[in-house]
Coordinates of N, CA and C in Angstrom, one line a residue:
X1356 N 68.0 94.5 83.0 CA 68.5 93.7 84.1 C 69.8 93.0 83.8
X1357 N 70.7 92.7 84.7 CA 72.1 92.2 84.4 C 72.2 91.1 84.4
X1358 N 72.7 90.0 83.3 CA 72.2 88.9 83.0 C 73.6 88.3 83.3
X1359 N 73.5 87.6 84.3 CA 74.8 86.6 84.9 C 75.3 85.8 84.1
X1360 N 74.5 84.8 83.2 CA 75.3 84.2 82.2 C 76.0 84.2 80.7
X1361 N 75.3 85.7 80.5 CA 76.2 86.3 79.5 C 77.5 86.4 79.8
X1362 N 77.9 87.0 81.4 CA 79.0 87.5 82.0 C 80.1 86.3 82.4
X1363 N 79.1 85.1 82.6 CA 80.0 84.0 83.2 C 80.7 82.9 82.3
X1364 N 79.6 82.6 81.2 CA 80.2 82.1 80.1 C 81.0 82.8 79.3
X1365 N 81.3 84.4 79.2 CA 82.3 84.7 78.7 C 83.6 84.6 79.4
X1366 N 83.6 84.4 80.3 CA 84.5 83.8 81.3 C 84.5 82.6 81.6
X1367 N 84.1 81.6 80.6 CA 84.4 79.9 80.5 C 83.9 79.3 82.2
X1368 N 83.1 79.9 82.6 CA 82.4 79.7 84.2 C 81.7 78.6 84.0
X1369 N 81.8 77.2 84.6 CA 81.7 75.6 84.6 C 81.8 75.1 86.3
X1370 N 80.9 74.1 86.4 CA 81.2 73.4 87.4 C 82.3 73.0 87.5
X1371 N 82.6 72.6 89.3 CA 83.6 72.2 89.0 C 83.6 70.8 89.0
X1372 N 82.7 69.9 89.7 CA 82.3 68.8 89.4 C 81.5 68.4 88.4
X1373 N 82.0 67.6 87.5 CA 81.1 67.3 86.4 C 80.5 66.0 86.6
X1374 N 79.0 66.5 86.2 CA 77.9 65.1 85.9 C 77.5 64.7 87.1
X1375 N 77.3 65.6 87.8 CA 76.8 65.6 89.7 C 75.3 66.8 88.8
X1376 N 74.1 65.8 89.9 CA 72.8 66.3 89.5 C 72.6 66.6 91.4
X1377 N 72.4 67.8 91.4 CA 71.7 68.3 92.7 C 70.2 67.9 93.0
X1378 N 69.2 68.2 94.1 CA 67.8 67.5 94.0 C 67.3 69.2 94.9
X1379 N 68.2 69.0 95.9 CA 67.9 70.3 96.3 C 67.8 71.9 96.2
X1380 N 67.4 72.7 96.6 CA 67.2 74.2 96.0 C 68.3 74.8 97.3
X1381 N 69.5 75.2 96.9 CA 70.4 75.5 97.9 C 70.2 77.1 98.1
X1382 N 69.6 77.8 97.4 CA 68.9 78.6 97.6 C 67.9 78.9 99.2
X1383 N 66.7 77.8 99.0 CA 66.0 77.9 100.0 C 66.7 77.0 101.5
X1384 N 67.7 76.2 101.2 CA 68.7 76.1 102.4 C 69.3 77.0 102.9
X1385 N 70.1 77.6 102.1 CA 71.0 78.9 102.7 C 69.8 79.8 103.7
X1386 N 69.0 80.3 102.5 CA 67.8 81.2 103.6 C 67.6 80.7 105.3
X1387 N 67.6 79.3 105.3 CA 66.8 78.7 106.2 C 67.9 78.5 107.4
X1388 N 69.1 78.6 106.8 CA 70.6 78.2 107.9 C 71.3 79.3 107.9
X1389 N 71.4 80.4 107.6 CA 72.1 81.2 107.7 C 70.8 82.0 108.8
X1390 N 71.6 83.0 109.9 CA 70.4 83.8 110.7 C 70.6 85.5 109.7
X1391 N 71.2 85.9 108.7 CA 71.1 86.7 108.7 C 70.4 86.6 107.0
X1392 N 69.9 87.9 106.4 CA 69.1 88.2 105.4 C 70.0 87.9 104.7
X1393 N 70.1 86.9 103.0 CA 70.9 86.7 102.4 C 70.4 87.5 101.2
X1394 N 71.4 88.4 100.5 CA 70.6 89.6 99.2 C 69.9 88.5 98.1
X1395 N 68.8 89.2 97.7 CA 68.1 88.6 96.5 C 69.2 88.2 95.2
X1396 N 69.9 89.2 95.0 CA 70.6 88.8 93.8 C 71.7 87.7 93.7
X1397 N 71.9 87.1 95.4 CA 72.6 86.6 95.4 C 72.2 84.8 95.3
X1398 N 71.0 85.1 96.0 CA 69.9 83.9 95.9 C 69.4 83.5 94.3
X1399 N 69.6 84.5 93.6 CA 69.1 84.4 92.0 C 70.4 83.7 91.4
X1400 N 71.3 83.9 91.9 CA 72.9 83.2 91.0 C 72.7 81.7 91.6
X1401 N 72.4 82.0 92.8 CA 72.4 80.7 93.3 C 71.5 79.3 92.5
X1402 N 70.5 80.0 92.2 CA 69.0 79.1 91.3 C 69.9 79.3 89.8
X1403 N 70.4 80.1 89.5 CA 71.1 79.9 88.2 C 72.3 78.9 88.2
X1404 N 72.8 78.8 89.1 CA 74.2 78.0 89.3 C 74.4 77.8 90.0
X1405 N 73.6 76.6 90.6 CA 73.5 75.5 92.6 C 75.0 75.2 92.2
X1406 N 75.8 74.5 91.3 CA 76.8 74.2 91.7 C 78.2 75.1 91.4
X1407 N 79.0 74.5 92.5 CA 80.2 75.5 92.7 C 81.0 75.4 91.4
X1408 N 81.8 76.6 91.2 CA 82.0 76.8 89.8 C 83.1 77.3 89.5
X1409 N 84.2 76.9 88.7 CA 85.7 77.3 88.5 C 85.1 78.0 87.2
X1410 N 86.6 78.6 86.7 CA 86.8 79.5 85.4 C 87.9 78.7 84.8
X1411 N 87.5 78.4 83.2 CA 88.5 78.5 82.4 C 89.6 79.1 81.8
X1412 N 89.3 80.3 82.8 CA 90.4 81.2 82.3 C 90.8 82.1 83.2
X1413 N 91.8 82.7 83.2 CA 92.3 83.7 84.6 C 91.6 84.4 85.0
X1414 N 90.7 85.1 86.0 CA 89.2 85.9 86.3 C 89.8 87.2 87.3
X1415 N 89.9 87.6 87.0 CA 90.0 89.0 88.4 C 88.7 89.6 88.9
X1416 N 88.7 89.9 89.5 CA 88.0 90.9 90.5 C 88.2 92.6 90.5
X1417 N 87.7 93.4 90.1 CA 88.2 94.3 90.3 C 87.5 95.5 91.5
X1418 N 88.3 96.1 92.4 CA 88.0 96.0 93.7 C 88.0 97.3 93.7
X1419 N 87.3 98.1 95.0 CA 86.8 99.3 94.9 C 88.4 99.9 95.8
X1420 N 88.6 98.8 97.0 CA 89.9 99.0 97.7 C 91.0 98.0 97.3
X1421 N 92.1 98.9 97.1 CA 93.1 97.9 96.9 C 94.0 97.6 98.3
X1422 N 94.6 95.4 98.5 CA 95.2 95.2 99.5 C 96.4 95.0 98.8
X1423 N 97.5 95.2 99.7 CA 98.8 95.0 100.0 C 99.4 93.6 98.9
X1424 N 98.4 92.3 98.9 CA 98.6 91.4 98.0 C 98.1 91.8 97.1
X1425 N 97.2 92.9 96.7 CA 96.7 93.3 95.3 C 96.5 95.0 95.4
X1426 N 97.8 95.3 95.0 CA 98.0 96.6 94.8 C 96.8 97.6 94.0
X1427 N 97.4 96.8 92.3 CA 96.3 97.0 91.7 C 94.8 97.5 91.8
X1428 N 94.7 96.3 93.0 CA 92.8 96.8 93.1 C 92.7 95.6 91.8
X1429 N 93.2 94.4 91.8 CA 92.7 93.5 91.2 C 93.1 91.8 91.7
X1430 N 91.9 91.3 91.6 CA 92.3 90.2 93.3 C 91.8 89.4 91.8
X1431 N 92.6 88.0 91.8 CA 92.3 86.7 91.5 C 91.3 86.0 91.8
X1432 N 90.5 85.6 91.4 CA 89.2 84.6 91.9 C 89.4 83.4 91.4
X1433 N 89.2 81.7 92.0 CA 89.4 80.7 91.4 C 88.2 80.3 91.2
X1434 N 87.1 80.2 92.2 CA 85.6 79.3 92.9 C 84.9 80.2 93.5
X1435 N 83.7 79.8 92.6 CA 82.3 80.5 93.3 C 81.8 79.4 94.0
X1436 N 81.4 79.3 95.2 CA 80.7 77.9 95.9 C 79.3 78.0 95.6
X1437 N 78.9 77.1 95.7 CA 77.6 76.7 96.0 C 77.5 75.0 96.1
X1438 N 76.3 74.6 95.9 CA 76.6 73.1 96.1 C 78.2 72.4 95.6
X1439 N 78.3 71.4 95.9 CA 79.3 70.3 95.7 C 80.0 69.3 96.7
X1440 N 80.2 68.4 95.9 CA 80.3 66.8 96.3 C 81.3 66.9 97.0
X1441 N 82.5 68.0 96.5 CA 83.9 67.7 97.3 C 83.4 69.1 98.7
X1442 N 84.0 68.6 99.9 CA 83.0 69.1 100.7 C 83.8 70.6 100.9
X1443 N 84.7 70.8 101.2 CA 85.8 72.0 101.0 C 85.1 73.2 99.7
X1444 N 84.6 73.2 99.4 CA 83.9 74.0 98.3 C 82.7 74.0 98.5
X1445 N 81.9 73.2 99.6 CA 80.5 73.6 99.2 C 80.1 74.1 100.5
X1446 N 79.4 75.8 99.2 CA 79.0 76.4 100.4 C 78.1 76.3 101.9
X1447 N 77.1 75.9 102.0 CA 76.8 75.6 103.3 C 77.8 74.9 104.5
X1448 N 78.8 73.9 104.0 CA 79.6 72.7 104.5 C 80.4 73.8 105.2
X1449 N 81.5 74.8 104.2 CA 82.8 75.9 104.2 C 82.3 76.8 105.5
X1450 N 80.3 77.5 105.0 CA 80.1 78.6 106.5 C 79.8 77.9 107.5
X1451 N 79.3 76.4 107.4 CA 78.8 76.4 108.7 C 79.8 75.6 109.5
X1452 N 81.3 75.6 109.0 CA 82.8 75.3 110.0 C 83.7 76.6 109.8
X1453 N 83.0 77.4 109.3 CA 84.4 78.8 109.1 C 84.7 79.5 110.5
X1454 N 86.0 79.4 111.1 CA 86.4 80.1 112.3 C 86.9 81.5 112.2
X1455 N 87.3 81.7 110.8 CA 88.3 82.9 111.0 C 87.8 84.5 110.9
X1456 N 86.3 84.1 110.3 CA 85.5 85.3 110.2 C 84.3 85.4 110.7
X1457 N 83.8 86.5 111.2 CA 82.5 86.6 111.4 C 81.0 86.1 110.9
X1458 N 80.1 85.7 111.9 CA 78.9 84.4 111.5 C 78.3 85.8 109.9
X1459 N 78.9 87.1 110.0 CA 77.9 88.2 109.4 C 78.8 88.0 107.9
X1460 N 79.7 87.7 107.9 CA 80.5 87.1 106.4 C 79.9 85.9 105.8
X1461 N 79.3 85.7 104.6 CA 79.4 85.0 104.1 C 79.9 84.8 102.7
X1462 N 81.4 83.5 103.2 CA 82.5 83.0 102.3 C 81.6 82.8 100.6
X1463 N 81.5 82.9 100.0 CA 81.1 82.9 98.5 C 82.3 82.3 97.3
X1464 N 83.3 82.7 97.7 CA 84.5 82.2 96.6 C 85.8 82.3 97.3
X1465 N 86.8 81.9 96.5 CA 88.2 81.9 97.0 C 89.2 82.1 95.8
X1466 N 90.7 82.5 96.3 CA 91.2 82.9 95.3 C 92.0 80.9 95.8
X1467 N 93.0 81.3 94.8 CA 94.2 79.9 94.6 C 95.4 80.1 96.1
X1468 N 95.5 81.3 96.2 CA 95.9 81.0 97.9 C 94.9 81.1 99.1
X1469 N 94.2 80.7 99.2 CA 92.6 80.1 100.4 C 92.1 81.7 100.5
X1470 N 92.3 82.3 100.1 CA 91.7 84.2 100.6 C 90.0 83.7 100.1
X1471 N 89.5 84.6 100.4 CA 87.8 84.5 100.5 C 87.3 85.7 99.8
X1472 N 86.2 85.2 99.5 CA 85.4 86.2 98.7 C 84.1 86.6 99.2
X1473 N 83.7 87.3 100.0 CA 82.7 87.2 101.0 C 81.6 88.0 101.0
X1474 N 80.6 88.2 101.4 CA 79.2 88.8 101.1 C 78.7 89.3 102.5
X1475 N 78.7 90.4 102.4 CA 78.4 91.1 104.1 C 76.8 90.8 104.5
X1476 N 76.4 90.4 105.3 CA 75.1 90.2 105.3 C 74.3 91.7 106.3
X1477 N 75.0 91.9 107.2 CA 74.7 93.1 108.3 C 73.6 94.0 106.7
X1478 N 72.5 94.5 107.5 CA 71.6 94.7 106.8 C 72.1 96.4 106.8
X1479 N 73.2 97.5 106.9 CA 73.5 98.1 106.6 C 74.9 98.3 105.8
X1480 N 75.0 97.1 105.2 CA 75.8 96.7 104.6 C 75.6 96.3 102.6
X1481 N 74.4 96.2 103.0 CA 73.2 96.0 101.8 C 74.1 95.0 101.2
X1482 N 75.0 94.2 101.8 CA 75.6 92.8 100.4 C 76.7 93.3 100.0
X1483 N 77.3 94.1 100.8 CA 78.1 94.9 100.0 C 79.5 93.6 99.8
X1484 N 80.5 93.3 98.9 CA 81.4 92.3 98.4 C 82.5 92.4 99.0
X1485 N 83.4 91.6 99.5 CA 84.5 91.6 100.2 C 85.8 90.5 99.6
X1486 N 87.0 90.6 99.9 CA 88.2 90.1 99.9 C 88.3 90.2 101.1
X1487 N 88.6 89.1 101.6 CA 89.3 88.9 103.2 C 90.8 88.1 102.7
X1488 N 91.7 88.9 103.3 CA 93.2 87.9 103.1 C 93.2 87.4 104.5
X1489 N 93.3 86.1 104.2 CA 93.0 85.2 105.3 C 94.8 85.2 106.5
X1490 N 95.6 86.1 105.8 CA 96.9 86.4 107.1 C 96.3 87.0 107.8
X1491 N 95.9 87.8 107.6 CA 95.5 88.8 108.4 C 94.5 89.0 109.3
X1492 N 94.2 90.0 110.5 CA 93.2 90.1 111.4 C 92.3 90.3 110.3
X1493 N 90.7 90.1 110.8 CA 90.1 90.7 110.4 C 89.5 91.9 110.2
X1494 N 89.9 93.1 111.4 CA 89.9 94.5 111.2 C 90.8 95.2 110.2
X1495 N 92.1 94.0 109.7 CA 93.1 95.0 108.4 C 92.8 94.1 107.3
X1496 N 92.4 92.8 107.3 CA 92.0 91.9 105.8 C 91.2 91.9 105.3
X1497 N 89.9 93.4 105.4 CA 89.1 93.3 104.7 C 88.7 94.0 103.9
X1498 N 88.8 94.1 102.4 CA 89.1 95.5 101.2 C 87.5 95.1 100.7
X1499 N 86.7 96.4 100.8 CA 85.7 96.1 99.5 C 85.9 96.0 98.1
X1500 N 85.1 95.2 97.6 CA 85.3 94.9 96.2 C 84.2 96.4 95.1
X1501 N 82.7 95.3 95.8 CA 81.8 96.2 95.2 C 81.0 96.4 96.1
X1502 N 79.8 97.0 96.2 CA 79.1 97.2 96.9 C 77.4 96.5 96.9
X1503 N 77.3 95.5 96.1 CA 76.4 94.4 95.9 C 76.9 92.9 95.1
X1504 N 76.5 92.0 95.4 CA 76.9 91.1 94.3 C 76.8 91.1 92.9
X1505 N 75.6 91.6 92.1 CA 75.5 91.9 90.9 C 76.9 93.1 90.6
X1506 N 77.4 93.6 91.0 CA 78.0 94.8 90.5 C 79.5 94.1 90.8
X1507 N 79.5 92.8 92.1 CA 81.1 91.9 91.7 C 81.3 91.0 90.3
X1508 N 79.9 90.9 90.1 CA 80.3 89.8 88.9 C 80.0 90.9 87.5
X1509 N 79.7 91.7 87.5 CA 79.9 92.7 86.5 C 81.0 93.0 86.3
X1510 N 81.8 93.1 87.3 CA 83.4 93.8 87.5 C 84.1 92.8 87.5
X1511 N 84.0 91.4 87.3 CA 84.5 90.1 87.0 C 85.2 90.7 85.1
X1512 N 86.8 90.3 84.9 CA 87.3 90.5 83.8 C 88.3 89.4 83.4
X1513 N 88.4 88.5 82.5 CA 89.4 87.7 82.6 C 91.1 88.6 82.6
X1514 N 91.7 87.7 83.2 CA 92.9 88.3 83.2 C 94.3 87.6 81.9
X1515 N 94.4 88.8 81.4 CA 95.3 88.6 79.9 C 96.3 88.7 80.1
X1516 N 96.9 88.2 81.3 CA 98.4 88.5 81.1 C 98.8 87.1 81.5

């Protein structure tokens, strides 16, 4: 089984708010506010790490399609959301005012210029991972990464340059 905090602590992965104690299970919130199926593995990160979480160190993404701002096929990541105090970062607060994308996206992270990191919920989509560049429509801003959440944060690599 793929163990998320082997992967995230090797990537200096920390709240971004420090010494904030959550009470609730944002896990069983998301399920209950969101109308579409949210993937198990993604509900399991969430019980490992309610709060939203920066990197120590430069993080890429490495993406199955490469956009126009990431040639490569390697997108910057700054924040994984989940709970937090500052309201702009926390996830429930970010989906349930987001205009620019579909109710079937759910926003997950962002890079350092507001782009999104997003989680398909359409149940023939099985979770599959997204980059949305937020210029853009959303029929041309949207490049898969991976094709489940466990296999985006696997493909999570700090960036050495």
């Amino acid at each position: 089984m793929f163990s998320y905090s082997e992967k995230l602590k090797m990537l200096g992965y920390r709240p971004l708010e420090k010494d904030v104690h959550y009470e609730d299970d944002l896990s069983d919130k998301l399920s209950t506010t969101i109308k579409y199926t949210v993937p198990k593995s993604y509900l399991q990160f969430l019980r490992s790490y309610p709060q939203t979480g920066v990197f120590e160190v430069g993080v890429l993404s490495k993406g199955i399609e490469s956009a126009p701002c990431a040639p490569s096929g390697l997108y910057p990541i700054s924040v994984l959301y989940a709970t937090c105090v500052n309201l702009p970062y926390d996830l429930l607060q970010l989906n349930s005012i987001k205009c620019e994308m579909p109710d079937y996206l759910l926003a997950i992270g962002e890079d350092a210029g507001g782009n999104y990191f997003c989680i398909d919920l359409r149940q023939d989509k099985n979770g599959a991972v997204y980059f949305l560049d937020h210029e853009l429509d959303i029929d041309e801003g949207l490049y898969l990464l991976s094709t489940d959440f466990e296999s985006f944060i696997a493909n999570l690599v700090a960036d050495i340059d």
